[in-house]
PDB file of C-alpha atoms in Angstrom:
ATOM      1  CA  MET K   1      79.355 -49.723  11.547  1.00 97.00           C
ATOM      2  CA  ILE K   2      82.685 -50.050  13.370  1.00 98.00           C
ATOM      3  CA  VAL K   3      84.835 -47.046  14.253  1.00 98.00           C
ATOM      4  CA  ASN K   4      88.449 -46.950  15.444  1.00 97.00           C
ATOM      5  CA  GLU K   5      90.033 -43.646  16.449  1.00 97.00           C
ATOM      6  CA  ARG K   6      93.758 -43.135  17.085  1.00 96.00           C
ATOM      7  CA  GLU K   7      95.562 -39.957  18.055  1.00 96.00           C
ATOM      8  CA  THR K   8      98.764 -39.437  16.082  1.00 94.00           C
ATOM      9  CA  PRO K   9     101.286 -36.579  16.058  1.00 93.00           C
ATOM     10  CA  GLU K  10      99.603 -35.409  12.815  1.00 89.00           C
ATOM     11  CA  GLY K  11      96.056 -35.533  14.212  1.00 93.00           C
ATOM     12  CA  ARG K  12      93.218 -37.991  14.660  1.00 96.00           C
ATOM     13  CA  LEU K  13      93.251 -41.067  12.411  1.00 97.00           C
ATOM     14  CA  VAL K  14      89.815 -42.642  12.008  1.00 98.00           C
ATOM     15  CA  SER K  15      88.944 -45.954  10.402  1.00 98.00           C
ATOM     16  CA  VAL K  16      85.350 -46.891   9.674  1.00 98.00           C
ATOM     17  CA  CYS K  17      83.982 -50.093   8.194  1.00 98.00           C
ATOM     18  CA  ASP K  18      80.811 -52.069   7.772  1.00 98.00           C
ATOM     19  CA  PRO K  19      80.899 -55.059  10.171  1.00 97.00           C
ATOM     20  CA  GLU K  20      80.441 -57.613   7.390  1.00 97.00           C
ATOM     21  CA  VAL K  21      83.641 -56.572   5.584  1.00 96.00           C
ATOM     22  CA  LEU K  22      85.943 -56.766   8.635  1.00 95.00           C
ATOM     23  CA  GLY K  23      88.636 -59.340   7.947  1.00 93.00           C
ATOM     24  CA  GLU K  24      87.716 -59.699   4.256  1.00 95.00           C
ATOM     25  CA  THR K  25      89.960 -59.150   1.244  1.00 93.00           C
ATOM     26  CA  PHE K  26      88.630 -57.541  -1.962  1.00 92.00           C
ATOM     27  CA  ALA K  27      90.224 -57.323  -5.415  1.00 85.00           C
ATOM     28  CA  ASN K  28      89.836 -54.919  -8.291  1.00 82.00           C
ATOM     29  CA  GLY K  29      92.251 -55.647 -11.113  1.00 81.00           C
ATOM     30  CA  GLU K  30      95.733 -55.322  -9.660  1.00 80.00           C
ATOM     31  CA  ILE K  31      94.496 -53.997  -6.304  1.00 82.00           C
ATOM     32  CA  ASP K  32      93.992 -56.354  -3.363  1.00 88.00           C
ATOM     33  CA  PHE K  33      92.498 -54.596  -0.377  1.00 91.00           C
ATOM     34  CA  GLU K  34      92.422 -56.277   3.025  1.00 93.00           C
ATOM     35  CA  VAL K  35      90.106 -54.907   5.684  1.00 95.00           C
ATOM     36  CA  ASN K  36      92.670 -55.644   8.362  1.00 93.00           C
ATOM     37  CA  GLU K  37      91.175 -56.343  11.772  1.00 94.00           C
ATOM     38  CA  GLU K  38      94.116 -54.726  13.565  1.00 93.00           C
ATOM     39  CA  PHE K  39      93.484 -51.464  11.740  1.00 94.00           C
ATOM     40  CA  TYR K  40      89.701 -51.412  11.300  1.00 95.00           C
ATOM     41  CA  ASP K  41      88.340 -53.210  14.366  1.00 95.00           C
ATOM     42  CA  GLY K  42      87.022 -50.880  17.023  1.00 95.00           C
ATOM     43  CA  GLN K  43      83.745 -49.922  18.642  1.00 97.00           C
ATOM     44  CA  PRO K  44      80.266 -50.414  17.175  1.00 97.00           C
ATOM     45  CA  ALA K  45      78.841 -47.038  16.191  1.00 97.00           C
ATOM     46  CA  ASP K  46      75.573 -45.692  14.873  1.00 97.00           C
ATOM     47  CA  GLU K  47      75.361 -43.207  12.012  1.00 97.00           C
ATOM     48  CA  GLU K  48      75.471 -40.159  14.299  1.00 97.00           C
ATOM     49  CA  GLU K  49      78.612 -41.426  16.044  1.00 97.00           C
ATOM     50  CA  VAL K  50      80.316 -42.193  12.706  1.00 98.00           C
ATOM     51  CA  VAL K  51      79.540 -38.697  11.412  1.00 98.00           C
ATOM     52  CA  ALA K  52      80.943 -37.137  14.610  1.00 98.00           C
ATOM     53  CA  SER K  53      84.082 -39.232  14.346  1.00 97.00           C
ATOM     54  CA  LEU K  54      84.662 -38.318  10.710  1.00 97.00           C
ATOM     55  CA  ALA K  55      84.067 -34.661  11.515  1.00 97.00           C
ATOM     56  CA  GLY K  56      87.008 -34.731  13.920  1.00 96.00           C
ATOM     57  CA  ALA K  57      89.349 -36.754  11.686  1.00 97.00           C
ATOM     58  CA  ARG K  58      92.519 -35.414  10.119  1.00 96.00           C
ATOM     59  CA  VAL K  59      92.785 -38.674   8.148  1.00 97.00           C
ATOM     60  CA  ALA K  60      90.102 -41.324   7.636  1.00 97.00           C
ATOM     61  CA  ASN K  61      89.919 -44.671   5.875  1.00 97.00           C
ATOM     62  CA  ILE K  62      86.364 -45.782   5.115  1.00 98.00           C
ATOM     63  CA  VAL K  63      85.366 -49.191   3.732  1.00 97.00           C
ATOM     64  CA  GLY K  64      82.029 -50.841   3.125  1.00 97.00           C
ATOM     65  CA  ASN K  65      79.035 -49.787   1.055  1.00 97.00           C
ATOM     66  CA  ASP K  66      77.106 -48.317   4.003  1.00 98.00           C
ATOM     67  CA  ALA K  67      80.074 -46.527   5.566  1.00 98.00           C
ATOM     68  CA  VAL K  68      81.154 -44.969   2.256  1.00 98.00           C
ATOM     69  CA  ALA K  69      77.592 -43.956   1.405  1.00 98.00           C
ATOM     70  CA  LEU K  70      77.310 -42.180   4.779  1.00 98.00           C
ATOM     71  CA  ALA K  71      80.621 -40.352   4.218  1.00 98.00           C
ATOM     72  CA  VAL K  72      79.483 -39.220   0.754  1.00 98.00           C
ATOM     73  CA  GLU K  73      76.033 -38.200   2.027  1.00 97.00           C
ATOM     74  CA  HIS K  74      77.571 -35.959   4.702  1.00 97.00           C
ATOM     75  CA  GLY K  75      80.131 -34.417   2.337  1.00 96.00           C
ATOM     76  CA  PHE K  76      83.287 -35.986   3.832  1.00 96.00           C
ATOM     77  CA  VAL K  77      84.306 -37.523   0.503  1.00 96.00           C
ATOM     78  CA  ASP K  78      83.323 -36.908  -3.127  1.00 95.00           C
ATOM     79  CA  GLU K  79      81.636 -39.718  -5.005  1.00 95.00           C
ATOM     80  CA  GLU K  80      84.252 -39.381  -7.788  1.00 95.00           C
ATOM     81  CA  SER K  81      87.049 -40.289  -5.399  1.00 94.00           C
ATOM     82  CA  VAL K  82      85.466 -43.547  -4.152  1.00 96.00           C
ATOM     83  CA  LEU K  83      87.277 -46.740  -5.142  1.00 93.00           C
ATOM     84  CA  ASP K  84      85.073 -49.585  -6.336  1.00 91.00           C
ATOM     85  CA  LEU K  85      86.418 -52.890  -5.078  1.00 90.00           C
ATOM     86  CA  GLY K  86      83.785 -55.050  -6.744  1.00 85.00           C
ATOM     87  CA  GLU K  87      81.744 -56.196  -3.761  1.00 89.00           C
ATOM     88  CA  THR K  88      82.453 -53.150  -1.635  1.00 94.00           C
ATOM     89  CA  ARG K  89      83.741 -49.568  -1.761  1.00 95.00           C
ATOM     90  CA  HIS K  90      86.620 -47.675  -0.178  1.00 96.00           C
ATOM     91  CA  ALA K  91      87.302 -43.994   0.384  1.00 97.00           C
ATOM     92  CA  GLN K  92      89.933 -41.893   2.124  1.00 96.00           C
ATOM     93  CA  LEU K  93      89.704 -38.496   3.738  1.00 95.00           C
ATOM     94  CA  LEU K  94      92.679 -36.196   4.270  1.00 93.00           C
ATOM     95  CA  ARG K  95      92.321 -32.716   5.701  1.00 90.00           C
ATOM     96  CA  LEU K  96      95.224 -30.406   4.929  1.00 82.00           C
ATOM     97  CA  GLU K  97      95.881 -27.571   7.328  1.00 69.00           C
TER      98      GLU K  97
END
């Protein structure tokens, strides 16, 4: 997986994606979703590193079947809130303080 972390005034913003979806665009009805390289490209990460990054995120955007499955498995997002984009999946995490 690929992880990108950014510090913002509101907290850490994390983007995670499966490598094969980087740069791709997916559609689901009226929704077109681009896995923008500027936003999602970062460092290769194993599952443990992705989980640690998501644990420290204030906001996270997660795309790709493997990345979303990992986020669901570790309780970062609920399965019901995952968006099906046809060939891939997308989820968002927002921690309110």
